[in-house]
């Protein structure tokens, strides 16, 4: 079979599978998600992954299709839980920050934005250095150096106000 013939066969197989199983996959996801839109997005993601698996030579079956849907759903649920935890951490951070003395806010305001961000991520938000590095788009080693420099600058600004860090 030529590559063109294989590609055409794959397209026909995918189209047929999509026609036959889209509604079932959608309903499977809809019963487990919070909205129609989310179920549609997850269904589209499921069929995108199935298309990639077909292109890589995987055999298509209902079991494989629903296995992909289940994994897409689990990824979505994990993402939702992480997002909820992040929102909680941000809320807690605002609560804690509002109770900080003005000199702390003043010292933070004087820091470079990058220094302020690494301090807030690690101290107020409680991210480990490796996660803070991911959020900042740098290596953990670079994040440690940035954190060290930010601490020194913060301590310097605090000492000028007569407070100790």
mmCIF file of C-alpha atoms in Angstrom:
data_model
loop_
_atom_site.group_PDB
_atom_site.id
_atom_site.type_symbol
_atom_site.label_atom_id
_atom_site.label_comp_id
_atom_site.label_asym_id
_atom_site.label_seq_id
_atom_site.Cartn_x
_atom_site.Cartn_y
_atom_site.Cartn_z
ATOM 1 C CA UNK A 1 0.000 0.000 0.000
ATOM 2 C CA UNK A 2 1.428 3.414 -0.937
ATOM 3 C CA UNK A 3 1.665 6.233 1.553
ATOM 4 C CA UNK A 4 -1.151 8.073 -0.233
ATOM 5 C CA UNK A 5 -3.381 5.014 -0.069
ATOM 6 C CA UNK A 6 -2.549 4.523 3.629
ATOM 7 C CA UNK A 7 -3.337 8.162 4.337
ATOM 8 C CA UNK A 8 -6.666 7.914 2.505
ATOM 9 C CA UNK A 9 -7.522 4.712 4.362
ATOM 10 C CA UNK A 10 -6.637 6.363 7.673
ATOM 11 C CA UNK A 11 -8.827 9.374 6.826
ATOM 12 C CA UNK A 12 -11.792 7.161 5.897
ATOM 13 C CA UNK A 13 -11.357 5.058 9.034
ATOM 14 C CA UNK A 14 -11.143 8.150 11.212
ATOM 15 C CA UNK A 15 -14.199 9.772 9.586
ATOM 16 C CA UNK A 16 -16.214 6.584 10.019
ATOM 17 C CA UNK A 17 -15.122 6.235 13.658
ATOM 18 C CA UNK A 18 -15.960 9.872 14.317
ATOM 19 C CA UNK A 19 -19.448 9.466 12.801
ATOM 20 C CA UNK A 20 -20.134 6.259 14.707
ATOM 21 C CA UNK A 21 -18.713 7.170 18.107
ATOM 22 C CA UNK A 22 -18.749 10.962 18.497
ATOM 23 C CA UNK A 23 -22.096 11.077 20.293
ATOM 24 C CA UNK A 24 -21.194 8.231 22.659
ATOM 25 C CA UNK A 25 -17.819 9.789 23.494
ATOM 26 C CA UNK A 26 -19.450 13.189 23.993
ATOM 27 C CA UNK A 27 -22.109 11.730 26.331
ATOM 28 C CA UNK A 28 -19.461 9.800 28.263
ATOM 29 C CA UNK A 29 -17.580 13.067 28.819
ATOM 30 C CA UNK A 30 -20.687 15.218 29.369
ATOM 31 C CA UNK A 31 -21.889 13.050 32.247
ATOM 32 C CA UNK A 32 -18.544 13.590 33.938
ATOM 33 C CA UNK A 33 -17.937 17.308 33.316
ATOM 34 C CA UNK A 34 -19.408 20.584 34.450
ATOM 35 C CA UNK A 35 -20.620 21.928 31.091
ATOM 36 C CA UNK A 36 -21.514 21.215 27.494
ATOM 37 C CA UNK A 37 -18.583 23.346 26.329
ATOM 38 C CA UNK A 38 -16.073 21.424 28.431
ATOM 39 C CA UNK A 39 -17.416 18.104 27.161
ATOM 40 C CA UNK A 40 -17.140 19.349 23.557
ATOM 41 C CA UNK A 41 -13.552 20.508 24.132
ATOM 42 C CA UNK A 42 -12.581 17.201 25.708
ATOM 43 C CA UNK A 43 -14.314 15.269 22.935
ATOM 44 C CA UNK A 44 -12.389 17.240 20.304
ATOM 45 C CA UNK A 45 -9.151 16.586 22.201
ATOM 46 C CA UNK A 46 -9.991 12.880 22.347
ATOM 47 C CA UNK A 47 -10.445 12.656 18.593
ATOM 48 C CA UNK A 48 -7.295 14.727 17.991
ATOM 49 C CA UNK A 49 -5.282 12.216 19.999
ATOM 50 C CA UNK A 50 -6.969 9.303 18.244
ATOM 51 C CA UNK A 51 -6.001 10.870 14.908
ATOM 52 C CA UNK A 52 -2.382 11.096 16.055
ATOM 53 C CA UNK A 53 -2.439 7.497 17.239
ATOM 54 C CA UNK A 54 -3.796 6.388 13.861
ATOM 55 C CA UNK A 55 -1.046 8.327 12.100
ATOM 56 C CA UNK A 56 1.494 6.540 14.309
ATOM 57 C CA UNK A 57 0.098 3.169 13.260
ATOM 58 C CA UNK A 58 -2.092 2.271 16.242
ATOM 59 C CA UNK A 59 -5.086 0.033 15.722
ATOM 60 C CA UNK A 60 -8.410 1.730 16.226
ATOM 61 C CA UNK A 61 -11.001 0.151 18.501
ATOM 62 C CA UNK A 62 -13.805 1.326 20.745
ATOM 63 C CA UNK A 63 -11.672 0.328 23.727
ATOM 64 C CA UNK A 64 -8.794 2.487 22.536
ATOM 65 C CA UNK A 65 -11.147 5.386 21.792
ATOM 66 C CA UNK A 66 -12.766 5.327 25.229
ATOM 67 C CA UNK A 67 -9.394 4.749 26.880
ATOM 68 C CA UNK A 68 -8.184 7.972 25.272
ATOM 69 C CA UNK A 69 -11.378 9.751 26.378
ATOM 70 C CA UNK A 70 -10.870 8.510 29.949
ATOM 71 C CA UNK A 71 -7.259 9.772 29.956
ATOM 72 C CA UNK A 72 -8.274 13.146 28.507
ATOM 73 C CA UNK A 73 -10.935 13.423 31.220
ATOM 74 C CA UNK A 74 -8.440 12.526 33.960
ATOM 75 C CA UNK A 75 -5.989 15.135 32.666
ATOM 76 C CA UNK A 76 -8.774 17.720 32.691
ATOM 77 C CA UNK A 77 -9.797 16.800 36.239
ATOM 78 C CA UNK A 78 -6.184 17.000 37.438
ATOM 79 C CA UNK A 79 -5.852 20.379 35.784
ATOM 80 C CA UNK A 80 -9.052 21.584 37.471
ATOM 81 C CA UNK A 81 -7.791 20.447 40.886
ATOM 82 C CA UNK A 82 -4.444 22.188 40.342
ATOM 83 C CA UNK A 83 -6.230 25.343 39.260
ATOM 84 C CA UNK A 84 -8.483 25.271 42.347
ATOM 85 C CA UNK A 85 -5.441 24.824 44.611
ATOM 86 C CA UNK A 86 -3.703 27.728 42.868
ATOM 87 C CA UNK A 87 -6.738 29.970 43.367
ATOM 88 C CA UNK A 88 -6.810 29.009 47.054
ATOM 89 C CA UNK A 89 -3.101 29.775 47.404
ATOM 90 C CA UNK A 90 -3.545 33.136 45.728
ATOM 91 C CA UNK A 91 -6.456 33.989 48.034
ATOM 92 C CA UNK A 92 -4.415 32.961 51.075
ATOM 93 C CA UNK A 93 -1.531 35.041 49.776
ATOM 94 C CA UNK A 94 -3.727 38.118 49.519
ATOM 95 C CA UNK A 95 -5.033 37.551 53.030
ATOM 96 C CA UNK A 96 -1.510 37.205 54.400
ATOM 97 C CA UNK A 97 -0.191 40.128 52.358
ATOM 98 C CA UNK A 98 -2.933 42.454 53.594
ATOM 99 C CA UNK A 99 -1.793 41.792 57.162
ATOM 100 C CA UNK A 100 1.853 42.653 56.471
ATOM 101 C CA UNK A 101 3.202 45.937 57.822
ATOM 102 C CA UNK A 102 3.600 48.845 55.408
ATOM 103 C CA UNK A 103 7.411 48.698 55.537
ATOM 104 C CA UNK A 104 7.317 45.173 54.080
ATOM 105 C CA UNK A 105 5.147 46.373 51.215
ATOM 106 C CA UNK A 106 7.417 49.351 50.698
ATOM 107 C CA UNK A 107 10.508 47.129 50.562
ATOM 108 C CA UNK A 108 8.794 44.773 48.120
ATOM 109 C CA UNK A 109 7.722 47.685 45.938
ATOM 110 C CA UNK A 110 11.330 48.862 45.642
ATOM 111 C CA UNK A 111 12.542 45.494 44.331
ATOM 112 C CA UNK A 112 12.986 44.792 40.643
ATOM 113 C CA UNK A 113 9.889 42.987 39.314
ATOM 114 C CA UNK A 114 11.843 39.739 38.796
ATOM 115 C CA UNK A 115 13.181 39.856 42.384
ATOM 116 C CA UNK A 116 9.744 40.608 43.791
ATOM 117 C CA UNK A 117 8.231 37.725 41.786
ATOM 118 C CA UNK A 118 10.719 35.081 43.012
ATOM 119 C CA UNK A 119 10.237 36.180 46.631
ATOM 120 C CA UNK A 120 6.452 36.139 46.379
ATOM 121 C CA UNK A 121 6.400 32.770 44.610
ATOM 122 C CA UNK A 122 8.647 31.092 47.164
ATOM 123 C CA UNK A 123 7.673 32.800 50.426
ATOM 124 C CA UNK A 124 4.087 33.986 50.091
ATOM 125 C CA UNK A 125 2.803 31.402 47.616
ATOM 126 C CA UNK A 126 4.922 28.582 49.032
ATOM 127 C CA UNK A 127 6.171 27.190 45.722
ATOM 128 C CA UNK A 128 9.273 25.014 45.944
ATOM 129 C CA UNK A 129 12.197 26.458 44.011
ATOM 130 C CA UNK A 130 11.794 23.908 41.196
ATOM 131 C CA UNK A 131 8.163 24.916 40.593
ATOM 132 C CA UNK A 132 8.993 28.613 40.875
ATOM 133 C CA UNK A 133 11.689 28.056 38.255
ATOM 134 C CA UNK A 134 9.129 26.447 35.933
ATOM 135 C CA UNK A 135 6.733 29.352 36.422
ATOM 136 C CA UNK A 136 9.505 31.849 35.719
ATOM 137 C CA UNK A 137 10.840 29.930 32.735
ATOM 138 C CA UNK A 138 14.329 29.374 34.104
ATOM 139 C CA UNK A 139 16.372 26.524 35.525
ATOM 140 C CA UNK A 140 16.220 25.700 39.249
ATOM 141 C CA UNK A 141 19.850 26.813 39.539
ATOM 142 C CA UNK A 142 19.061 30.199 38.016
ATOM 143 C CA UNK A 143 16.017 30.510 40.294
ATOM 144 C CA UNK A 144 18.176 29.821 43.368
ATOM 145 C CA UNK A 145 20.601 32.555 42.297
ATOM 146 C CA UNK A 146 17.718 34.967 41.662
ATOM 147 C CA UNK A 147 16.210 34.125 45.051
ATOM 148 C CA UNK A 148 19.539 34.702 46.823
ATOM 149 C CA UNK A 149 19.963 38.099 45.149
ATOM 150 C CA UNK A 150 16.342 39.030 45.814
ATOM 151 C CA UNK A 151 16.724 38.173 49.520
ATOM 152 C CA UNK A 152 19.814 40.366 49.768
ATOM 153 C CA UNK A 153 18.073 43.289 48.068
ATOM 154 C CA UNK A 154 14.958 42.841 50.210
ATOM 155 C CA UNK A 155 17.027 42.714 53.412
ATOM 156 C CA UNK A 156 18.861 45.842 52.327
ATOM 157 C CA UNK A 157 15.622 47.755 51.725
ATOM 158 C CA UNK A 158 14.157 46.542 55.024
ATOM 159 C CA UNK A 159 17.271 47.550 56.972
ATOM 160 C CA UNK A 160 16.954 51.082 55.587
ATOM 161 C CA UNK A 161 13.526 51.330 57.207
ATOM 162 C CA UNK A 162 14.953 50.190 60.532
ATOM 163 C CA UNK A 163 13.384 46.733 60.355
ATOM 164 C CA UNK A 164 15.191 43.427 60.143
ATOM 165 C CA UNK A 165 14.125 40.684 57.738
#
